[in-house]
Coordinates of C-alpha atoms in Angstrom, one line a residue:
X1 CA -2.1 -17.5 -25.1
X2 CA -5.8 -17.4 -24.5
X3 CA -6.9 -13.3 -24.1
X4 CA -9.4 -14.2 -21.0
X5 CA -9.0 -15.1 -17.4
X6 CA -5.7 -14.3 -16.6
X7 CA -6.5 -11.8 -14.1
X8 CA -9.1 -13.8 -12.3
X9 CA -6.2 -15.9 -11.6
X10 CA -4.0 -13.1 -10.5
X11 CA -6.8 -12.5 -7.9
X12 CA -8.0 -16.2 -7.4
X13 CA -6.6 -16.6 -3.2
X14 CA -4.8 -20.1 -4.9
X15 CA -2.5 -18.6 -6.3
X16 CA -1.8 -15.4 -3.3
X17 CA 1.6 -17.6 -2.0
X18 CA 3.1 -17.7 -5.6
X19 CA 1.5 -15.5 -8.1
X20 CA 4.8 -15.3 -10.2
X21 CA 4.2 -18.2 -12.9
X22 CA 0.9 -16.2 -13.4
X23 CA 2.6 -12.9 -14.0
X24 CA 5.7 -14.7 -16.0
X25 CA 2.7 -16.5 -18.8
X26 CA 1.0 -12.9 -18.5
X27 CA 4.4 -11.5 -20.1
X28 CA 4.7 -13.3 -23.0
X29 CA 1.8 -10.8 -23.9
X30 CA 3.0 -7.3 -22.6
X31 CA -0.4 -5.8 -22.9
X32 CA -3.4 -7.9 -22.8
X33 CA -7.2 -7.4 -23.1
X34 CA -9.0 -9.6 -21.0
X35 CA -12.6 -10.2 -22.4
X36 CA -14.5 -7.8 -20.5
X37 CA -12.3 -4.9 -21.8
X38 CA -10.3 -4.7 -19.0
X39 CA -6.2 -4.8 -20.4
X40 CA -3.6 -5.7 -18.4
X41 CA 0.1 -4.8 -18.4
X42 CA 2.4 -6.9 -17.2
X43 CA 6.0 -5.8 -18.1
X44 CA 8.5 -2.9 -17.2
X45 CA 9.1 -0.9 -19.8
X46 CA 5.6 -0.4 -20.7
X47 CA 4.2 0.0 -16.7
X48 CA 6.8 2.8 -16.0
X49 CA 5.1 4.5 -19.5
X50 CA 2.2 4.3 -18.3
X51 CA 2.6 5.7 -14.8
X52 CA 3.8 8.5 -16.8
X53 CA 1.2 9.2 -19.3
X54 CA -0.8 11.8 -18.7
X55 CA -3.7 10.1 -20.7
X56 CA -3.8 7.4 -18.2
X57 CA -6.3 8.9 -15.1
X58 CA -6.5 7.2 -11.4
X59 CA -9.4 8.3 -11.3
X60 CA -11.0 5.2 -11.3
X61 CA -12.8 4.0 -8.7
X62 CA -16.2 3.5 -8.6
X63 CA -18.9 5.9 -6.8
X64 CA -19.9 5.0 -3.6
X65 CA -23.9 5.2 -3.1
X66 CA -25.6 4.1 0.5
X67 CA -28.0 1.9 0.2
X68 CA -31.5 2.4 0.9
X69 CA -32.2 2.7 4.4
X70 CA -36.3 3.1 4.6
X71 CA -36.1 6.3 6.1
X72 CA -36.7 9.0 3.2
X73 CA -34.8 12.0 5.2
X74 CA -31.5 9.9 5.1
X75 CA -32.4 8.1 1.5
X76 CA -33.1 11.6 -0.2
X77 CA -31.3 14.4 1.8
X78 CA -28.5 13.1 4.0
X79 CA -27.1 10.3 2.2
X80 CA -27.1 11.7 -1.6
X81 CA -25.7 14.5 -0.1
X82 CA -22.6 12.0 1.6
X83 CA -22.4 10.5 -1.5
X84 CA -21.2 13.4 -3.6
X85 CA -19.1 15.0 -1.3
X86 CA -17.3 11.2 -1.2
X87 CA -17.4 11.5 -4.9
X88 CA -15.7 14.9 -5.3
X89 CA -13.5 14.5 -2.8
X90 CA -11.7 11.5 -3.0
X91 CA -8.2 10.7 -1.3
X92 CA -5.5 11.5 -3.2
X93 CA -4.7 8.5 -4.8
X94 CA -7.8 8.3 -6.7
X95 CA -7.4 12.0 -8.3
X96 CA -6.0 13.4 -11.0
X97 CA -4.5 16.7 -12.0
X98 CA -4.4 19.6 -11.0
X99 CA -6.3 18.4 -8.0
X100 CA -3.5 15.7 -7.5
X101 CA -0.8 18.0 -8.3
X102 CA -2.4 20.7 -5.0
X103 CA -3.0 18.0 -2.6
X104 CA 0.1 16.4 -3.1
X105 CA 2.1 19.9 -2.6
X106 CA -0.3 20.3 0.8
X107 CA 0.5 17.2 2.1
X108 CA 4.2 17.0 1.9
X109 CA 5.0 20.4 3.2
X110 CA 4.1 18.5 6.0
X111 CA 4.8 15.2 5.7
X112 CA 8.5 16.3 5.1
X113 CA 11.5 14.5 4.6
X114 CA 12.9 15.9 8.5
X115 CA 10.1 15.2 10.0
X116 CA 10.2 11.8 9.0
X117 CA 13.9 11.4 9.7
X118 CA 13.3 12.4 13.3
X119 CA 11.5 9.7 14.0
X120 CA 14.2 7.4 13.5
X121 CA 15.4 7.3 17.8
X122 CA 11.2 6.7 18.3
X123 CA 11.5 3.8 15.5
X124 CA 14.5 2.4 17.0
X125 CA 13.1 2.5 21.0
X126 CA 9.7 0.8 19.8
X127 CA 11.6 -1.8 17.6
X128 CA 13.7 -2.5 20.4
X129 CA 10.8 -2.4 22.8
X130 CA 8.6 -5.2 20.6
X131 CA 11.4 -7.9 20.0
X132 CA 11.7 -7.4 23.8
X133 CA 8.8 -8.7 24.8
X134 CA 9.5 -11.6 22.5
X135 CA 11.9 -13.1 25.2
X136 CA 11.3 -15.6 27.0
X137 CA 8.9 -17.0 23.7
X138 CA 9.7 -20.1 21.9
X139 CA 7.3 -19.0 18.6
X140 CA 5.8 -15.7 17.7
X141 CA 3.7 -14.7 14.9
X142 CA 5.9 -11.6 13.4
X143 CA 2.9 -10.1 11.7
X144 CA 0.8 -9.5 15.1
X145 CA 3.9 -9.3 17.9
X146 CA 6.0 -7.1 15.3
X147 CA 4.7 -5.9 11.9
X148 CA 1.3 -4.5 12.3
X149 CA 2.0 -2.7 15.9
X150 CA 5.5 -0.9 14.9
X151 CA 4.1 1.2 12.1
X152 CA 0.7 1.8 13.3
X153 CA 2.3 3.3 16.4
X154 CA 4.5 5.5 13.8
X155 CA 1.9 6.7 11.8
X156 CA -0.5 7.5 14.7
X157 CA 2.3 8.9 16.4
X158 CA 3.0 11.5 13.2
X159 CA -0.5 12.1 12.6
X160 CA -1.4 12.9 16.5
X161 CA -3.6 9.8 17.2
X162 CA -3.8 8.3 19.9
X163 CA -2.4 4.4 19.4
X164 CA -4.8 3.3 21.8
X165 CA -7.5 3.4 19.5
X166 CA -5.7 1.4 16.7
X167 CA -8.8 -1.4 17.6
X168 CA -11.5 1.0 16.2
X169 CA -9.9 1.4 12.7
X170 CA -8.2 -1.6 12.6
X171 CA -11.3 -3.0 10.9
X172 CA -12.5 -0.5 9.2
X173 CA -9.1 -0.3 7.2
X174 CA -8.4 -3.3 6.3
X175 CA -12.3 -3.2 4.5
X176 CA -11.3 0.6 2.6
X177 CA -7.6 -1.6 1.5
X178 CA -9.3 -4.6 0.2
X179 CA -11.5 -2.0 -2.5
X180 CA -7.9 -1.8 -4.4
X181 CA -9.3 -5.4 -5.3
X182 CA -11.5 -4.6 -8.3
X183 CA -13.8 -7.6 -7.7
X184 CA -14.2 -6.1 -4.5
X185 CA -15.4 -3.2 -5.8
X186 CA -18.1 -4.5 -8.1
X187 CA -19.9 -7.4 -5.1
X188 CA -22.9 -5.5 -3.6
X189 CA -21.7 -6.8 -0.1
X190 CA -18.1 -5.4 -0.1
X191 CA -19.5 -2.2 -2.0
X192 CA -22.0 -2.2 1.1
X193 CA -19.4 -2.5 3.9
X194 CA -17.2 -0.4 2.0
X195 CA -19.4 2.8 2.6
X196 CA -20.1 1.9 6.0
X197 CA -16.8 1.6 6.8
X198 CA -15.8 4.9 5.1
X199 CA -18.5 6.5 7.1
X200 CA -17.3 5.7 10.0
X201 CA -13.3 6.4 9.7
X202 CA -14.2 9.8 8.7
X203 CA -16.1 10.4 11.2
X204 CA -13.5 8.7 13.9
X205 CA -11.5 11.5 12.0
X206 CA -13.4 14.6 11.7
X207 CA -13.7 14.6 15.5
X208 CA -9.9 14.7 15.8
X209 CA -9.7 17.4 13.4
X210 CA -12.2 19.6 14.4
X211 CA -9.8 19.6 17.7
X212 CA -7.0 20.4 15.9
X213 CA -8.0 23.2 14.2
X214 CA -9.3 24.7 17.2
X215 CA -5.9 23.5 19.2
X216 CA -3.3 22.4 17.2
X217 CA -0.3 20.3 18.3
X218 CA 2.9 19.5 17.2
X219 CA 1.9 16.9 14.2
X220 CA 1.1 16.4 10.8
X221 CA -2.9 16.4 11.1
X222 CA -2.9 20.0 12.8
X223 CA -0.6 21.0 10.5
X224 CA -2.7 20.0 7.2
X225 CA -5.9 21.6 9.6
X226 CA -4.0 24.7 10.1
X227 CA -1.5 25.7 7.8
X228 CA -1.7 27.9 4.7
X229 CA 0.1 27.7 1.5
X230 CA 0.9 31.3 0.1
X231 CA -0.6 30.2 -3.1
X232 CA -3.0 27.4 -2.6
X233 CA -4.7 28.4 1.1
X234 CA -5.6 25.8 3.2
X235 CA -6.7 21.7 2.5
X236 CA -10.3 22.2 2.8
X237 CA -12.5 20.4 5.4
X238 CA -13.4 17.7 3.2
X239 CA -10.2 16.8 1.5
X240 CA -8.8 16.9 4.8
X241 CA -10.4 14.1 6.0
X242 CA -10.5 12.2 2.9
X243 CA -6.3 12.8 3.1
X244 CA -6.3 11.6 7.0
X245 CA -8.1 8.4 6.1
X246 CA -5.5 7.7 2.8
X247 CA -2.3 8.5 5.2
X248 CA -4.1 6.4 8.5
X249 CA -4.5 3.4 5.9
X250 CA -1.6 4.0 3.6
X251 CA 0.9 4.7 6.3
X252 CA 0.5 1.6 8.2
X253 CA -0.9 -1.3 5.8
X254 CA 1.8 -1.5 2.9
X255 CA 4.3 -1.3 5.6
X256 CA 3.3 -4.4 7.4
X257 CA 3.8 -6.3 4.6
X258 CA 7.3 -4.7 3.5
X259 CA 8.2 -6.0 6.9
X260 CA 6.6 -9.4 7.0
X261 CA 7.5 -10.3 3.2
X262 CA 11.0 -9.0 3.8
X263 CA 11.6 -11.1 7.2
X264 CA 9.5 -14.2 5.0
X265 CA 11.9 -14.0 2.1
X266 CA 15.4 -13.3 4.3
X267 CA 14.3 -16.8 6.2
X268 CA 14.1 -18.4 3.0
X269 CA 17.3 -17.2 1.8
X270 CA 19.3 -17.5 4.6
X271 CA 22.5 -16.7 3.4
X272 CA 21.6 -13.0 3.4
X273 CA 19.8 -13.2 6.9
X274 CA 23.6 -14.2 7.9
X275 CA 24.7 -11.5 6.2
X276 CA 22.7 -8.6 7.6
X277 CA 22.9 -10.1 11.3
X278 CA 26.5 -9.5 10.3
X279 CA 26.2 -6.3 9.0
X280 CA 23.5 -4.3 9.6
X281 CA 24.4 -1.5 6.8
X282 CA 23.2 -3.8 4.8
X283 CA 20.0 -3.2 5.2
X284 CA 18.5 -0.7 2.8
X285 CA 20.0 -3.0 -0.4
X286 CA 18.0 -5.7 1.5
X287 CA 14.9 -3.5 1.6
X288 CA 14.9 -2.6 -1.7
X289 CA 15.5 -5.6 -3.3
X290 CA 12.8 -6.9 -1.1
X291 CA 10.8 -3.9 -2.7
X292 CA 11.5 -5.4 -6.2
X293 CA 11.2 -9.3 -5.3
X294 CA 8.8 -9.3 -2.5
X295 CA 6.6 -6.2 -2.9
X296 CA 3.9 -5.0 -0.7
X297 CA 1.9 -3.7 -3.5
X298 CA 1.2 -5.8 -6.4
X299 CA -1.1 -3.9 -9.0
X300 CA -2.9 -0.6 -9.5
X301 CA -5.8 0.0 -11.7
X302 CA -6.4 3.3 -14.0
X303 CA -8.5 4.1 -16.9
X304 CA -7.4 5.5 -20.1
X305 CA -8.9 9.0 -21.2
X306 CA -7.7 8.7 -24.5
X307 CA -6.4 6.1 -27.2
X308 CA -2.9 5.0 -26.4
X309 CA -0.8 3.2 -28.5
X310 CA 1.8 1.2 -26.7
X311 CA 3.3 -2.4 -27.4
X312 CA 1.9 -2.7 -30.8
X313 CA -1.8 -2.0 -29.1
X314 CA -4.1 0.5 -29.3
X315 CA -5.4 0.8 -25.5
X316 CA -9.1 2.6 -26.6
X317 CA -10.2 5.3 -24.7
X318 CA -12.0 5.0 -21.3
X319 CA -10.2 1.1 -21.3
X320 CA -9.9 0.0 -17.7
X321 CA -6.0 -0.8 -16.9
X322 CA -4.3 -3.0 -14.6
X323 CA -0.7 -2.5 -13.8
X324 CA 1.1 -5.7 -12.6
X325 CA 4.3 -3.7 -10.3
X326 CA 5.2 -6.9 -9.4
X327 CA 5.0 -8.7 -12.8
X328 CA 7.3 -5.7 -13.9
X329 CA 10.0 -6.0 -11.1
X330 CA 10.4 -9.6 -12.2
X331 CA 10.4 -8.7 -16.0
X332 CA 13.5 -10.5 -17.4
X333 CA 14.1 -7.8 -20.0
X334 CA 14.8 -5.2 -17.4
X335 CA 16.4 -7.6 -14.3
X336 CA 19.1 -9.7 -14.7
X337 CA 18.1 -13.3 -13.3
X338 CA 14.8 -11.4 -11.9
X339 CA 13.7 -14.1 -9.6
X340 CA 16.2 -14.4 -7.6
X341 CA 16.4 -12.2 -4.4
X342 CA 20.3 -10.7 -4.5
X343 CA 20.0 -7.4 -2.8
X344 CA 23.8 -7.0 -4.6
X345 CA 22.2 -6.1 -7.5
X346 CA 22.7 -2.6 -9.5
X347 CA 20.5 -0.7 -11.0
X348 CA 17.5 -1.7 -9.1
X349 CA 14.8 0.7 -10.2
X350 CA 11.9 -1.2 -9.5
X351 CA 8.3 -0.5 -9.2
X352 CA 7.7 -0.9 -5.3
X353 CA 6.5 2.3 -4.7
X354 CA 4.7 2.6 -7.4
X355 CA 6.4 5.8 -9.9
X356 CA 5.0 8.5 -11.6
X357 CA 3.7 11.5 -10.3
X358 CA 1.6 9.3 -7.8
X359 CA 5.1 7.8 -6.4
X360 CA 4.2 6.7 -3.2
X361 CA 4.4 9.7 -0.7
X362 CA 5.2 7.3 2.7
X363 CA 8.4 5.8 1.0
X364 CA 10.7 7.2 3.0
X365 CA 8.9 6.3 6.2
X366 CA 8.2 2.9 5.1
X367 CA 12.2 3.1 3.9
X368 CA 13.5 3.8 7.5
X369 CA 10.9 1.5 9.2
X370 CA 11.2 -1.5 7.4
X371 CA 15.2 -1.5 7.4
X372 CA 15.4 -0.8 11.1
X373 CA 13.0 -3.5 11.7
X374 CA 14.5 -6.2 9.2
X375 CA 18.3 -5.4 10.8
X376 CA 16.8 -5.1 14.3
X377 CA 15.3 -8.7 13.5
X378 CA 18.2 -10.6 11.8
X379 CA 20.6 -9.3 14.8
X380 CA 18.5 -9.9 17.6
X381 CA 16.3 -13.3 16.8
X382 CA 18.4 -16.1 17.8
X383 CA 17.8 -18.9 14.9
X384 CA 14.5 -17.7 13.9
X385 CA 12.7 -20.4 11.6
X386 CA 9.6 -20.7 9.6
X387 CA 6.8 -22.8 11.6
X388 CA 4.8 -23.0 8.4
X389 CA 5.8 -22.2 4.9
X390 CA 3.6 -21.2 2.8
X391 CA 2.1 -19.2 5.5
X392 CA -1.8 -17.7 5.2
X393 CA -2.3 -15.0 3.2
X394 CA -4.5 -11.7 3.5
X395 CA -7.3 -11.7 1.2
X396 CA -6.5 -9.1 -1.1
X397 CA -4.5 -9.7 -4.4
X398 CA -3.2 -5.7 -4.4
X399 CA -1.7 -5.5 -1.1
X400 CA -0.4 -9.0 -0.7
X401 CA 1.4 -10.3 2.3
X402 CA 1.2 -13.0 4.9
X403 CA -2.2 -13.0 7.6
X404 CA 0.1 -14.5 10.0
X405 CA 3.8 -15.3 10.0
X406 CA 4.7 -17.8 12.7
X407 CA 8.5 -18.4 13.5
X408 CA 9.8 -20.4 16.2
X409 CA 13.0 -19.1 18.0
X410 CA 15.7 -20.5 20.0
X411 CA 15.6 -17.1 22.1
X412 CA 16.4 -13.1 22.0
X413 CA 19.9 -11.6 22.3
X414 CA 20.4 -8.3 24.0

């Protein structure tokens, strides 16, 4: 197998409706260096190592510089100073420890498992409340009418922002989740909008916080902006914000696709959209197989900060990585038949959120929306049907799923 190109093609937007032969030839080389030093990893057993390895750093994302503007005050002072505090505080999915390891603790005392669980009766009313207004439709488009407005409600809802003003970020996140795409990173244009966009979700956010510090409510933001840990103090001003704009982003864009990839593949198998209309308890095998077969992440990048040896390879030091999640989950070696969707399964420990100690925070919460959404939707939708299949995909190769999902529908039951 040639040692070039492969992951051009994982990126390439040909391939975004079936990337799997890619990731199956990519296997027949667990790890493999592409020619501009860049290795990839493509199989199970050696991604979950390597989530684990405390030689392998996520801190790798380029720095973000503003571009020249003409004005010496802003070129000089304001922006140089922007660009380091971006730089030294980065969200926490780019850090490593012990900053990870503080933030993390920070952030879940509380973004805790109860108060994630209590929004179950608020999931269920606005999951009810969307397929409602679906009556009366003969085709919907499940990403726009469903997908995208049922957990960016949740998370604003948790964080204490108002969902009315979903339109001014909308843009800006979907810009700060396409730089998970490392071609992204590297074009002058994206770097460009990038830091634009970055400046202008924090300072959306910064205004909210400042409020919340100075009256705090019932949610998680005034809790982060006003809470102390007995040992660590409090998040400080900067990693605050930096932490609003990861759990803004994170806690609404992976979940749309869990949704709208789980809904695309029960259509296509629907045997086992019979089978959850049926039975609703169903649902979280269904979720986390969809997790496995259908996840809404595909890859994360890293950089080694020392030699590894793994595979019968030598990874060099300050190597740039790519893990393949999804190329693991269908990794014959550790999944029985991997590519085909059988939410019986056992032993499904795949890599859909991710693993290590940056296992994806939001899990839970993407957990309980996605399976009240996919049972809500198989029991309600009366013969829902693909209108187009393959259906248009967003542009990034990291967090793939569908642009646009349209189904047609013989009606909604009660």
């Amino acid at each position: 197998m040639p040692d070039n190109g492969f992951f051009a093609q994982v990126l390439d937007p040909i391939n975004r409706a079936d990337p799997y032969p890619v990731y199956a030839r990519l296997r027949e080389t667990p790890i493999l260096r592409e020619e501009d030093g860049t290795y990839l990893v493509s199989t199970y057993a050696e991604i979950r190592s390597l989530l684990q390895d405390p030689r392998v750093s996520s801190e790798d994302l380029p720095k973000l510089k503003h571009a020249r503007t003409g004005n010496p005050i802003r070129d000089f002072i304001i922006n140089p100073v922007k660009d380091r505090i971006i730089e030294t505080h980065r969200p926490l999915l780019f850090r490593d420890p012990p900053d990870h390891a503080i933030l993390r603790r920070l952030i879940m005392a509380q973004f805790t498992p109860e108060r994630v669980r209590a929004m179950g009766g608020r999931v269920n009313a606005l999951v009810g409340d969307l397929i409602g207004r679906m009556r009366g439709r003969d085709e919907i488009d499940l990403v726009g009418d469903f997908a995208y407005p049922l957990p960016v409600t949740i998370i604003c809802e948790l964080l204490g922002i108002p969902p009315g003003d979903e339109q001014k970020f909308q843009s800006w996140s979907a810009t700060l989740a396409g730089a998970l795409d490392p071609d992204r990173r590297v074009r002058e244009e994206d770097r460009a909008n990038t830091v634009a966009d970055y400046d202008a979700i924090t300072g959306y956010l910064s205004v909210f916080i400042k409020a919340k510090r100075k009256r705090p409510a019932n949610d998680v933001l005034s809790g982060l902006a006003t809470q102390r840990d007995k040992k660590l103090g409090r998040m400080s001003k900067y990693d605050l914000i930096a932490t609003a704009v990861l759990l803004l982003i994170a806690g609404h864009e992976t979940t749309v696709n869990l949704i709208t990839n789980g809904m695309l593949t029960l259509l296509r198998h629907r045997e086992w959209l019979e089978r959850l209309r049926r039975d609703p308890a169903l649902a979280p095998r269904v979720v986390d197989e969809v997790l496995r077969f259908e996840p809404p992440v595909h890859f994360r990048t890293r950089k080694t900060l020392a030699d590894i040896r793994i595979a019968g390879t030598v990874i060099p030091k300050d190597a740039p990585l790519v893990l393949l999640f999804a190329s693991g989950n269908r990794d014959p070696k550790r999944f029985k038949d991997p590519d085909r969707f059988d939410p019986d399964r056992g032993d499904n420990q795949h890599l859909g959120f991710g693993g290590g100690p940056h296992y994806c925070i939001g899990a839970l919460l993407a957990r309980l929306e996605a399976e009240t959404a996919l049972a809500a939707l198989a029991g309600r939708l009366a013969d829902p049907r693909l209108a187009v299949d393959p259906p248009p995909y967003r542009p990034g190769a990291s967090l793939r799923g569908p642009a646009r999902l349209l189904l047609t529908l013989s009606g909604v039951d009660a």
